[in-house]
Coordinates of C-alpha atoms and ligand atoms in Angstrom, one line a residue:
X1 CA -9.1 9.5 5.1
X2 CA -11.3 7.1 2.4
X3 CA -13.0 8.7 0.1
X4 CA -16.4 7.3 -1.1
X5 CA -16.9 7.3 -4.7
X6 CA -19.2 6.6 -7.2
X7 CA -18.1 2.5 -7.5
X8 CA -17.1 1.7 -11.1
X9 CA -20.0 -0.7 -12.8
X10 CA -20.2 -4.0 -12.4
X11 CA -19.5 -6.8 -15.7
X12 CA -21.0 -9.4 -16.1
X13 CA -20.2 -11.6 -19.5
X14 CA -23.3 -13.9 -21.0
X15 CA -22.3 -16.4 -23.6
X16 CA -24.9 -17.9 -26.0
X17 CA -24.7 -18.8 -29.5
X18 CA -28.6 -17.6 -29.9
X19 CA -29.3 -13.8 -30.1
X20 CA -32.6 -14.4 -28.3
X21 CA -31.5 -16.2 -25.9
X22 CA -28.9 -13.8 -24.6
X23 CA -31.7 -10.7 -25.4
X24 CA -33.4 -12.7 -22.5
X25 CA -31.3 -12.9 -20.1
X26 CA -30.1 -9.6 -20.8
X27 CA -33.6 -8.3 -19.9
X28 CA -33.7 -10.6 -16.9
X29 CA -30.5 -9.1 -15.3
X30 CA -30.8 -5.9 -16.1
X31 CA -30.1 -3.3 -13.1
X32 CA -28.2 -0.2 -12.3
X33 CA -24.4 -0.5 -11.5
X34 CA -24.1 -3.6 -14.3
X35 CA -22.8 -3.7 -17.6
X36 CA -24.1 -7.0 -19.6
X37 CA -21.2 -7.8 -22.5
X38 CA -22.4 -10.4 -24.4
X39 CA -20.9 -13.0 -27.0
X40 CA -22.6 -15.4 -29.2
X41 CA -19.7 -17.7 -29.2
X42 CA -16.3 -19.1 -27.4
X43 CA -13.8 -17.1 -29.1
X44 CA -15.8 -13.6 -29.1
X45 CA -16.1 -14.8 -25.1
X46 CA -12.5 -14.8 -24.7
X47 CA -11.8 -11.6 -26.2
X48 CA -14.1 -10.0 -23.9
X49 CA -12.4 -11.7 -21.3
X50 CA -9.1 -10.6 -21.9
X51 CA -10.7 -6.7 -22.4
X52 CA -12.9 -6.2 -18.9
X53 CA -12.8 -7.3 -15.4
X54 CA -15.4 -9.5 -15.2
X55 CA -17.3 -10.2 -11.8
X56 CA -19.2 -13.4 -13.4
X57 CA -19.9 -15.1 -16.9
X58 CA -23.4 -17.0 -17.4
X59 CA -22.4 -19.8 -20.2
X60 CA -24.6 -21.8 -22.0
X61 CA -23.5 -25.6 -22.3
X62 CA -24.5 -26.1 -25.8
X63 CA -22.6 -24.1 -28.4
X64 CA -21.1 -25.0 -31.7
X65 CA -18.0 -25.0 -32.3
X66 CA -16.1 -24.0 -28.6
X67 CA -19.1 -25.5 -26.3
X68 CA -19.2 -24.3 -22.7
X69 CA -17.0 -26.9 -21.2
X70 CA -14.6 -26.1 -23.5
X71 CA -14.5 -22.1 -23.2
X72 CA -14.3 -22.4 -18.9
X73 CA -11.7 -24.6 -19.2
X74 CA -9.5 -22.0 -21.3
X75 CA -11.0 -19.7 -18.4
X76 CA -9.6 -21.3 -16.0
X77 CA -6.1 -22.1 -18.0
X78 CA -5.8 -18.4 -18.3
X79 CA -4.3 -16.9 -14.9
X80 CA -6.2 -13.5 -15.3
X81 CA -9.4 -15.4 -16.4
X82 CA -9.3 -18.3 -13.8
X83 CA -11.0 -16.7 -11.2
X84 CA -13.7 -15.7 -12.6
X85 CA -17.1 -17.5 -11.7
X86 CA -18.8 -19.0 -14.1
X87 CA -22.8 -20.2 -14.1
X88 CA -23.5 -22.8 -17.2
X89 CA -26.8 -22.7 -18.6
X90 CA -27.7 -26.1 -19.7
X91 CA -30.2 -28.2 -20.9
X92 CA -28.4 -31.2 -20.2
X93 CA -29.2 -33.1 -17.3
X94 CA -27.4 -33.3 -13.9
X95 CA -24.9 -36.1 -15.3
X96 CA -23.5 -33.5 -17.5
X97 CA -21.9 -31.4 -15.1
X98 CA -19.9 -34.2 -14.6
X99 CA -17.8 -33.5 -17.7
X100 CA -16.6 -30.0 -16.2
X101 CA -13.6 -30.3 -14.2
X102 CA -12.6 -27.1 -12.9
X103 CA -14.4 -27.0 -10.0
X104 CA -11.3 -26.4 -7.9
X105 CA -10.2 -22.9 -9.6
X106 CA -13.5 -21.3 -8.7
X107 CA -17.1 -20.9 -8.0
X108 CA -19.5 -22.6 -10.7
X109 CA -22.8 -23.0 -10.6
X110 CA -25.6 -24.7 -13.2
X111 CA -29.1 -23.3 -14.1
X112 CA -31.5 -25.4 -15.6
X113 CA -33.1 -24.6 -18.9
X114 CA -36.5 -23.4 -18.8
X115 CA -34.4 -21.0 -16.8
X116 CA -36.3 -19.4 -13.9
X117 CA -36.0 -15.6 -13.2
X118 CA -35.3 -15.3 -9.4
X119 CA -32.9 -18.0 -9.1
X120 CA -30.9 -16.9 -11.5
X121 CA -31.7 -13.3 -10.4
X122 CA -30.6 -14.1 -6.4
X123 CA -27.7 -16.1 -7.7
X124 CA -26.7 -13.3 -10.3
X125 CA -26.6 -10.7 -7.3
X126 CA -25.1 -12.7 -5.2
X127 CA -22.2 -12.0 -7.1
X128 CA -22.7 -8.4 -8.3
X129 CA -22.7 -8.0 -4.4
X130 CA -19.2 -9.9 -3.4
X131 CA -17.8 -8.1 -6.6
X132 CA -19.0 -4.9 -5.3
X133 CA -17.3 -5.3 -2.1
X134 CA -14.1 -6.6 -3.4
X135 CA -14.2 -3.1 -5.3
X136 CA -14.8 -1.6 -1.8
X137 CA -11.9 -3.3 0.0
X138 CA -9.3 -2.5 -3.2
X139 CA -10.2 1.0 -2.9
X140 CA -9.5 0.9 0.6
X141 CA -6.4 -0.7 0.3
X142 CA -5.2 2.0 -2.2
X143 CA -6.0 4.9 -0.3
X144 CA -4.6 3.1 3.3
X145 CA -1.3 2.3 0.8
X146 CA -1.2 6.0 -0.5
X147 CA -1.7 7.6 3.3
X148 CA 1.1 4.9 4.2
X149 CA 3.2 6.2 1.9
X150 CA 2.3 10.2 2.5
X151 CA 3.4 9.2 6.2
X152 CA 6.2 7.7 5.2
X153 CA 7.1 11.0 3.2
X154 CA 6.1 13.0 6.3
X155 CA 8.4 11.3 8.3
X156 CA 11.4 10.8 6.0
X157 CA 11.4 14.6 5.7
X158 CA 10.6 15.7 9.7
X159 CA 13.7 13.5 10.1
X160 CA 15.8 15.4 7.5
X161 CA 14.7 18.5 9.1
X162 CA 15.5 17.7 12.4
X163 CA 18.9 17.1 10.9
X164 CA 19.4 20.7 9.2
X165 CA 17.5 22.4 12.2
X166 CA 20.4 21.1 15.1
X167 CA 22.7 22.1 12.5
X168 CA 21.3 25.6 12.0
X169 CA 21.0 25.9 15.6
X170 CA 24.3 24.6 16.6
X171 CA 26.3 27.3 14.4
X172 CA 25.1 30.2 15.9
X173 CA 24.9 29.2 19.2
X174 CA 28.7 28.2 19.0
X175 CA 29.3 31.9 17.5
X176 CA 27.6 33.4 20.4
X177 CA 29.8 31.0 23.1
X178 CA 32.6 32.0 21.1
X179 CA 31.8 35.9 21.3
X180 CA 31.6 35.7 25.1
X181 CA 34.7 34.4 25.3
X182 CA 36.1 36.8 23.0
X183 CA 34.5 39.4 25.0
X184 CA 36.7 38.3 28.1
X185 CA 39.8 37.8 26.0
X186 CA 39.6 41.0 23.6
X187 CA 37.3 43.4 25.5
X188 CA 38.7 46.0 23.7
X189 CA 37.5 44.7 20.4
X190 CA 33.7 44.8 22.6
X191 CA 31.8 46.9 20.5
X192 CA 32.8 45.1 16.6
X193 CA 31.8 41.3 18.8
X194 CA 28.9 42.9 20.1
X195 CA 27.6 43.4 17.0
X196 CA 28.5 40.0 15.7
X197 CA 26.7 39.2 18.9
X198 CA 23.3 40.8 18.3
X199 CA 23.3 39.5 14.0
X200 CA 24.1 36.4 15.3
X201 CA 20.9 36.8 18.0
X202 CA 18.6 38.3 15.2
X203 CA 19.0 35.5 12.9
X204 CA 18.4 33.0 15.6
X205 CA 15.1 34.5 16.4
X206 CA 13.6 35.1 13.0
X207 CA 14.5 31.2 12.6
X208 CA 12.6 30.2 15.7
X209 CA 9.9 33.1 14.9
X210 CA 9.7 31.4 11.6
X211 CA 9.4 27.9 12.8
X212 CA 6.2 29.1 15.7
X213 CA 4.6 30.4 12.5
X214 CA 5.0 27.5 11.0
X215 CA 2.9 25.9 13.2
X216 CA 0.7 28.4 14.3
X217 CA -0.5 29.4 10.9
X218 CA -1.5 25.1 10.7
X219 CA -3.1 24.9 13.8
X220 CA -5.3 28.4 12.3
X221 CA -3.9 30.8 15.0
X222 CA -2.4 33.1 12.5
X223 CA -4.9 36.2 11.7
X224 CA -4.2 39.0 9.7
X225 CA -4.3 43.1 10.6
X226 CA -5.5 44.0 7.4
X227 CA -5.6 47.8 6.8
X228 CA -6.1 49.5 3.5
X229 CA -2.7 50.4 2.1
X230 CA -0.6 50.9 -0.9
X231 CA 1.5 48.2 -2.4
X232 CA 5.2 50.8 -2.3
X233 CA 5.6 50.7 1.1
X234 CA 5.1 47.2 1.8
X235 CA 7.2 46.5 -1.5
X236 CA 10.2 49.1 0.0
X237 CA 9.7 47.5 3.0
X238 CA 10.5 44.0 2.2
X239 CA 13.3 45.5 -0.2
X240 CA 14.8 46.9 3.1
X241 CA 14.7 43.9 5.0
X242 CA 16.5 42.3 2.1
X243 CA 18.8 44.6 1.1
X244 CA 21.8 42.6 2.6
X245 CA 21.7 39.9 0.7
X246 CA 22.0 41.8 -2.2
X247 CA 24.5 43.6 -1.6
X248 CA 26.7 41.2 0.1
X249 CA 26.3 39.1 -3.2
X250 CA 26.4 41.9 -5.7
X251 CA 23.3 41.2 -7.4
X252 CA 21.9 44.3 -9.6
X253 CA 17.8 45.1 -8.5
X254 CA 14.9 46.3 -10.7
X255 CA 11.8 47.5 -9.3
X256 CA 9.1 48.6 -11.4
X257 CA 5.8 49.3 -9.7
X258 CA 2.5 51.2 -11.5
X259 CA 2.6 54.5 -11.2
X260 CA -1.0 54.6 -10.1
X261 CA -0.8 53.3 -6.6
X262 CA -2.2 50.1 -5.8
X263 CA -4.5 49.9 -3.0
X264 CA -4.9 46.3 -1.1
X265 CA -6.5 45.2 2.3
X266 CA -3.8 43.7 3.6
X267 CA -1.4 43.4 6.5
X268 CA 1.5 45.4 6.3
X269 CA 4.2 43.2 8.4
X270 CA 3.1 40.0 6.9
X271 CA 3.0 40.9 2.6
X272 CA 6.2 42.4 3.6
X273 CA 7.8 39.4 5.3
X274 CA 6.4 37.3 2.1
X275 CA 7.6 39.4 -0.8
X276 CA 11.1 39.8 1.7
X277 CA 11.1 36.0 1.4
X278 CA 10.8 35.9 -2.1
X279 CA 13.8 38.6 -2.6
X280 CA 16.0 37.0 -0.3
X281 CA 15.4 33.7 -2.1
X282 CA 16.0 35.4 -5.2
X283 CA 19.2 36.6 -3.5
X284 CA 20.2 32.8 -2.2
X285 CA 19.8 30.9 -5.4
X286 CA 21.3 33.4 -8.0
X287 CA 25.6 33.5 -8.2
X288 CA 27.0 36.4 -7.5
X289 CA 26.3 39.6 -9.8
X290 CA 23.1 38.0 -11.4
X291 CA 20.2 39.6 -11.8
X292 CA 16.6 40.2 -9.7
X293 CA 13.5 41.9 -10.7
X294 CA 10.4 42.8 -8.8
X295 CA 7.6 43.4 -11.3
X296 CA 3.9 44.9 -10.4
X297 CA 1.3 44.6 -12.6
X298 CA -2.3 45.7 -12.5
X299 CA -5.2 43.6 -14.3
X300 CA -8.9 42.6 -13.8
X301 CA -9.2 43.5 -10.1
X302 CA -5.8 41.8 -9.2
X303 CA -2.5 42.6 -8.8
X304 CA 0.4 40.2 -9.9
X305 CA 4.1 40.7 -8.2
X306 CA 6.7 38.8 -10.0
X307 CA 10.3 38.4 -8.2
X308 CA 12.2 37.2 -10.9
X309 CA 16.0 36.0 -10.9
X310 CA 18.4 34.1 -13.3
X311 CA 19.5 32.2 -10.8
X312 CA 20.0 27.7 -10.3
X313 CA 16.2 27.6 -11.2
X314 CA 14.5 24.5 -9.9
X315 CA 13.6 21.1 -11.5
X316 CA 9.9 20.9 -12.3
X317 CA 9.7 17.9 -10.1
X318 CA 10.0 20.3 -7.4
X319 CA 8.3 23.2 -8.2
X320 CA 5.0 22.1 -6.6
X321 CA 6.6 20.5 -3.2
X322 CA 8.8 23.7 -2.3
X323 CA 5.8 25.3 -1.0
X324 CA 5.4 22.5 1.6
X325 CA 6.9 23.4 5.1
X326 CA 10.8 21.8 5.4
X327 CA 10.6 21.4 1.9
X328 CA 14.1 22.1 -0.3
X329 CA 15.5 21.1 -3.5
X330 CA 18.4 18.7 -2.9
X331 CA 21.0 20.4 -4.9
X332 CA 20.1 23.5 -3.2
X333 CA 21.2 22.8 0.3
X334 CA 24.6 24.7 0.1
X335 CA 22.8 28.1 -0.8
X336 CA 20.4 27.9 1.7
X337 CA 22.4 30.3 3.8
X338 CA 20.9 28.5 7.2
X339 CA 17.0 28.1 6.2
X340 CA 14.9 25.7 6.7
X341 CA 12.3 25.4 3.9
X342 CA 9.9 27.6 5.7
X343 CA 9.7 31.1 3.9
X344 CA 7.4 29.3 0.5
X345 CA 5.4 27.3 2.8
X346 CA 4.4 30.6 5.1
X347 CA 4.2 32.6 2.1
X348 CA 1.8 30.7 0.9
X349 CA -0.2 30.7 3.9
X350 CA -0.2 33.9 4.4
X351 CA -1.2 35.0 0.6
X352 CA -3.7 32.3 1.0
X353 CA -5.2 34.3 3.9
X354 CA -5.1 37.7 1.9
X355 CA -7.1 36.0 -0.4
X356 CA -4.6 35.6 -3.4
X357 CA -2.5 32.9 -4.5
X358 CA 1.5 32.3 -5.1
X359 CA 3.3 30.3 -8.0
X360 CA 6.2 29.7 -9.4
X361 CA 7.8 29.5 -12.8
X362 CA 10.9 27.9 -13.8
X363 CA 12.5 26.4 -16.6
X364 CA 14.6 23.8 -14.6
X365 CA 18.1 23.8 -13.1
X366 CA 20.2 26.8 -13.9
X367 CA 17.2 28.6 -16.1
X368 CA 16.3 31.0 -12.9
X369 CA 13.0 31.2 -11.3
X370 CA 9.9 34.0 -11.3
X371 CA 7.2 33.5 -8.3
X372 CA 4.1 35.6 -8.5
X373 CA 1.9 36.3 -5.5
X374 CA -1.5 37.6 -6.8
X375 CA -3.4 39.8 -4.5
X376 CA -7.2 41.1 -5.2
X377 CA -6.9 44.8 -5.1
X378 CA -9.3 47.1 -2.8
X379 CA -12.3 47.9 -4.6
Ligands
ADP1 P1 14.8 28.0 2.3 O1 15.2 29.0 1.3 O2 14.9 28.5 3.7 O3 15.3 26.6 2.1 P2 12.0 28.3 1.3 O4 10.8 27.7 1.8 O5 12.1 29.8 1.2 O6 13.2 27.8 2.2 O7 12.3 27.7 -0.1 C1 12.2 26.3 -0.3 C2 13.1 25.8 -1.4 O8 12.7 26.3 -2.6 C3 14.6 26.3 -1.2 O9 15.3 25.4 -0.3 C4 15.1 26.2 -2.6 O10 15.5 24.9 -2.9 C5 13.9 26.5 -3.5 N1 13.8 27.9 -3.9 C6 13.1 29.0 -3.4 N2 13.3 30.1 -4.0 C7 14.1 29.8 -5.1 C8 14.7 30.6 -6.2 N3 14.4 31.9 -6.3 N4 15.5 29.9 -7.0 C9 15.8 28.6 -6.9 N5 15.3 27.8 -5.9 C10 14.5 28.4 -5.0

């Protein structure tokens, strides 16, 4: 999408070695959008050249010292200069213009002195116009460049996905072929592959379950079941659902809650699966035996739960684009245990929705990570 926004002004550099003379034109000129620099001889020109982009310089023929002639022809010596358009203001009579020989760098013009207002004023706009839309195209070009390369992005990281998703889907799906034929082989080892079976089936449909959120919570089709309900049961919920990470990697758990209860409008199932998300993460990206802490605090009509580990961390470069769906830190593939950058970016959505916001806090690599999620409390 381009954004229209206020266009930056216009300059426009007059040169005359007489203050009044410039005062004059100055008035003459004069309009909203345009910034008059002026310089009263070659050298102060120059400088101001060098300084501003300049859309056209009015130049009187007759200076001391660097005359007109002289100061466009450094103009146009000057690659970022010898563009620019330049009207001389002479006094001189038609067979002077013959000494300027620049002509093919650029547009020049001559005014005659006694100079008269609206042709200089129609020529003057003439160019505050074409520099105006040259501003227009260039801002165009830099937002079609920056939604070229946000595509580009896009689709560099859709084709990464797709990459880790047939992986992800092709290791389960060979554990399951393998249990059936297990089953056939060993069925007196039924009930332990079974089981295998049905862990094996549960993860496979939270991932697909995660990946129809994904995109039903972007196309808006995601609406909460709020109901007014204390924070400890959603909190021992989620710690329930995470509980075998935990334990499988021998991390040691604090939870400290309020001892008031906290009351939100929320929906159960959904804080639950974020703040699960958070503690399984937590889980993921911490070695073995590190440790985790769910913090609740109470302030100003919010409450702030912190899951905090001492874990890989993650560079700061990162900590902004992990809560974009497929999103994930390079160096963090290996622990991923089988996701697919989803859990941050449907957290966030779905503590957007509750009204509060999620963040994250790290140090960099190997300094652990804290993410809050920040829910208004009931009133
Ligand atoms: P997944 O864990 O499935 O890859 P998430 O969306 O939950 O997806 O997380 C996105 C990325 O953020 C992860 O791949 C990981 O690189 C990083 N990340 C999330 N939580 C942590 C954490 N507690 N410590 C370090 N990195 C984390």
């Amino acid at each position: 999408m381009i954004v229209a926004s206020t266009p930056e002004p216009v300059h426009f550099l007059l040169v005359d070695d007489l203050p009044a003379n410039l005062l004059s034109l100055e008035a003459l000129l004069r309009r909203e959008g345009l910034v008059l620099l002026k310089a009263q001889s070659g050298e102060a020109a120059l400088e101001l050249l060098l300084r501003h982009d300049i859309a056209l310089a009015l130049v009187d023929v007759q200076m001391p010292e660097m005359d007109g002639f002289q100061l466009a022809e450094f103009m146009r010596g000057n690659e970022r200069t010898r563009h620019i358009p330049i009207i001389f203001v002479t006094a001189g009579s038609a067979d002077a213009q013959r000494r300027f020989r620049g002509y093919e760098a650029g547009a020049v013009d001559f005014i005659h002195k006694p100079v008269e207002p609206d042709v200089l004023r129609s020529k003057a706009n003439v160019f505050f116009d074409l520099h105006r839309q040259r501003q227009q195209i260039a801002a165009q070009r830099d937002a079609l460049a920056a939604a070229a390369a946000a595509l580009q992005k896009a689709d560099s990281y859709k084709d990464q996905f797709l990459a880790v998703l047939g992986h992800e889907l092709r290791n389960p799906l060979a554990a399951l072929a393998s249990g059936l034929q297990l089953l056939e082989r060993r069925p007196e080892r039924g009930e332990t592959i079974r089981r295998q079976m049905e862990r094996t089936t549960f993860h496979l449909s939270r991932l697909v379950e995660d990946l129809l959120d994904v995109s039903r919570i972007s196309e808006g089709k995601v609406s909460l079941k709020p109901e007014r309900i204390a924070l400890d049961p959603i909190v021992e919920s989620a710690l329930e659902a995470s509980r075998h990470t935990f334990e499988a990697a021998g991390h040691v758990l604090t939870v400290t809650l309020p001892e008031e209860p906290v009351w939100l409008d929320a929906d159960y199932t959904r804080l639950a699966q974020v703040l699960a998300n958070l503690l399984n993460n937590a889980a993921k990206y911490t070695p073995p035996e590190g440790e985790i802490a769910l913090v609740a605090t109470v302030a100003d009509g919010w409450v702030d739960v912190r899951v905090r580990d001492n874990g890989v961390g993650i560079p700061p470069e990162a900590q902004e684009r992990i809560f974009e769906a497929f999103a994930q830190v390079d160096d963090h593939r290996s622990l991923a245990q089988g996701g697919l950058g989803i859990g941050l970016a449907l957290a966030k959505q779905l503590v957007g929705l509750h009204g509060g916001a999620i963040s994250v806090e790290s140090e960099g690599a190997g300094k652990g990570s804290t993410f809050t999620v920040r829910l208004p409390v009931a009133g």
